[in-house]
């Protein structure tokens, strides 16, 4: 896999775009241990920032033009501050422009700038490369404009950029994890109150391994928005009888059995998954506190099963990868990660078995699915950082 070459803290290819006036920001991708598709249902998530990141250098201009440069895609895009709008052009520009638009909306004066972007987060792998880019841009603009927003406000602006410019009605997890991540810790985030705790993630002797299906389904964003609507429909069915329930966070299995099951079994299954996943996550946090990684791992398998059967956001390739490692005693837990329909599985694997697992799974995956498996190990690192 591609590994970013750094000189000091700066990616070598970015050097020629950096001057004394430049603001340079690093913002990481994320993993999520458990708690999938719960964020937009006001539930809990357990993500962490990782050692793969997006880097942005922002250099002031003397006019009001915005020049964007993607070093990895070898692409450029020009616009002006006054004409900012979702671009019909290359999609990478929307993650940047979407954030600029949030600053403008908030009444902040934004002057012209050049921005250069590079990243070593695999795209479309479910590691939230887009959130990383949005958070890097939000932090860089915060310094550039001297707006003085706190980090949580920046997280929300980055999320809005995804809604309004990328068209995905995502929850808050990805942007929160990228911005707020902490070295060697996972974040237990309550997406209703935005209260969060850093939990030490000590997995001595084990590694987090990401197995990438190399599948990027076009379904991902449209079906994501459909799942969100289905959850809202479930809440509306309950609300007729329980006015106080404003999201699935407030729903119980009894309510689902009573008010949703007879009306729509698909909506029932979606809601059942979410209600169960929230309580599974809380139990998984207890496992972590007790240092019981075996029990934690079992819950990851359970989450996968339900994401596949009840929430129906998996795909044959993801199911294959999880099934394949299930019987392996070196793998404590595995599941699909992120929005679904492709991307990665996250696996907790005994350190000395990692190489063999990757080689052997790669071979089996190749012959069963006729696709190449990519594999990465992920280390938990600090969130968005201003380099200079
Ligand atoms: C995507 C979204 C997140 C979250 C996950 C599923 O990554 O951006 O907000 O909903 O899917 O857990």
PDB file of C-alpha atoms and ligand atoms in Angstrom, residues 30 36-37 39-40 170-171 173-174 224 338-339, ligand 1:
ATOM      1  CA  UNK A  30     -10.993   6.735  11.108  1.00  0.00           C
ATOM      2  CA  UNK A  36     -22.453   1.227  13.029  1.00  0.00           C
ATOM      3  CA  UNK A  37     -25.333   3.237  11.525  1.00  0.00           C
ATOM      4  CA  UNK A  39     -24.837   7.949  14.823  1.00  0.00           C
ATOM      5  CA  UNK A  40     -27.712   9.416  12.815  1.00  0.00           C
ATOM      6  CA  UNK A 170     -24.229  11.297   7.132  1.00  0.00           C
ATOM      7  CA  UNK A 171     -24.145  11.240  10.917  1.00  0.00           C
ATOM      8  CA  UNK A 173     -19.139  10.044  13.669  1.00  0.00           C
ATOM      9  CA  UNK A 174     -16.575  10.395  10.881  1.00  0.00           C
ATOM     10  CA  UNK A 224     -27.394   5.198   3.006  1.00  0.00           C
ATOM     11  CA  UNK A 338     -18.619   2.163   7.830  1.00  0.00           C
ATOM     12  CA  UNK A 339     -21.575   2.753   5.531  1.00  0.00           C
TER      13      UNK A 339
HETATM   14  C1  LIG B   1     -20.690   6.555   7.134  1.00  0.00           C
HETATM   15  C2  LIG B   1     -21.247   7.870   7.686  1.00  0.00           C
HETATM   16  C3  LIG B   1     -21.243   7.874   9.214  1.00  0.00           C
HETATM   17  C4  LIG B   1     -21.900   6.625   9.782  1.00  0.00           C
HETATM   18  C5  LIG B   1     -21.365   5.364   9.089  1.00  0.00           C
HETATM   19  C6  LIG B   1     -22.105   4.130   9.504  1.00  0.00           C
HETATM   20  O1  LIG B   1     -19.332   6.413   7.434  1.00  0.00           O
HETATM   21  O2  LIG B   1     -20.495   8.945   7.216  1.00  0.00           O
HETATM   22  O3  LIG B   1     -21.872   9.038   9.696  1.00  0.00           O
HETATM   23  O4  LIG B   1     -23.291   6.705   9.689  1.00  0.00           O
HETATM   24  O5  LIG B   1     -21.403   5.451   7.680  1.00  0.00           O
HETATM   25  O6  LIG B   1     -21.935   3.880  10.851  1.00  0.00           O
END
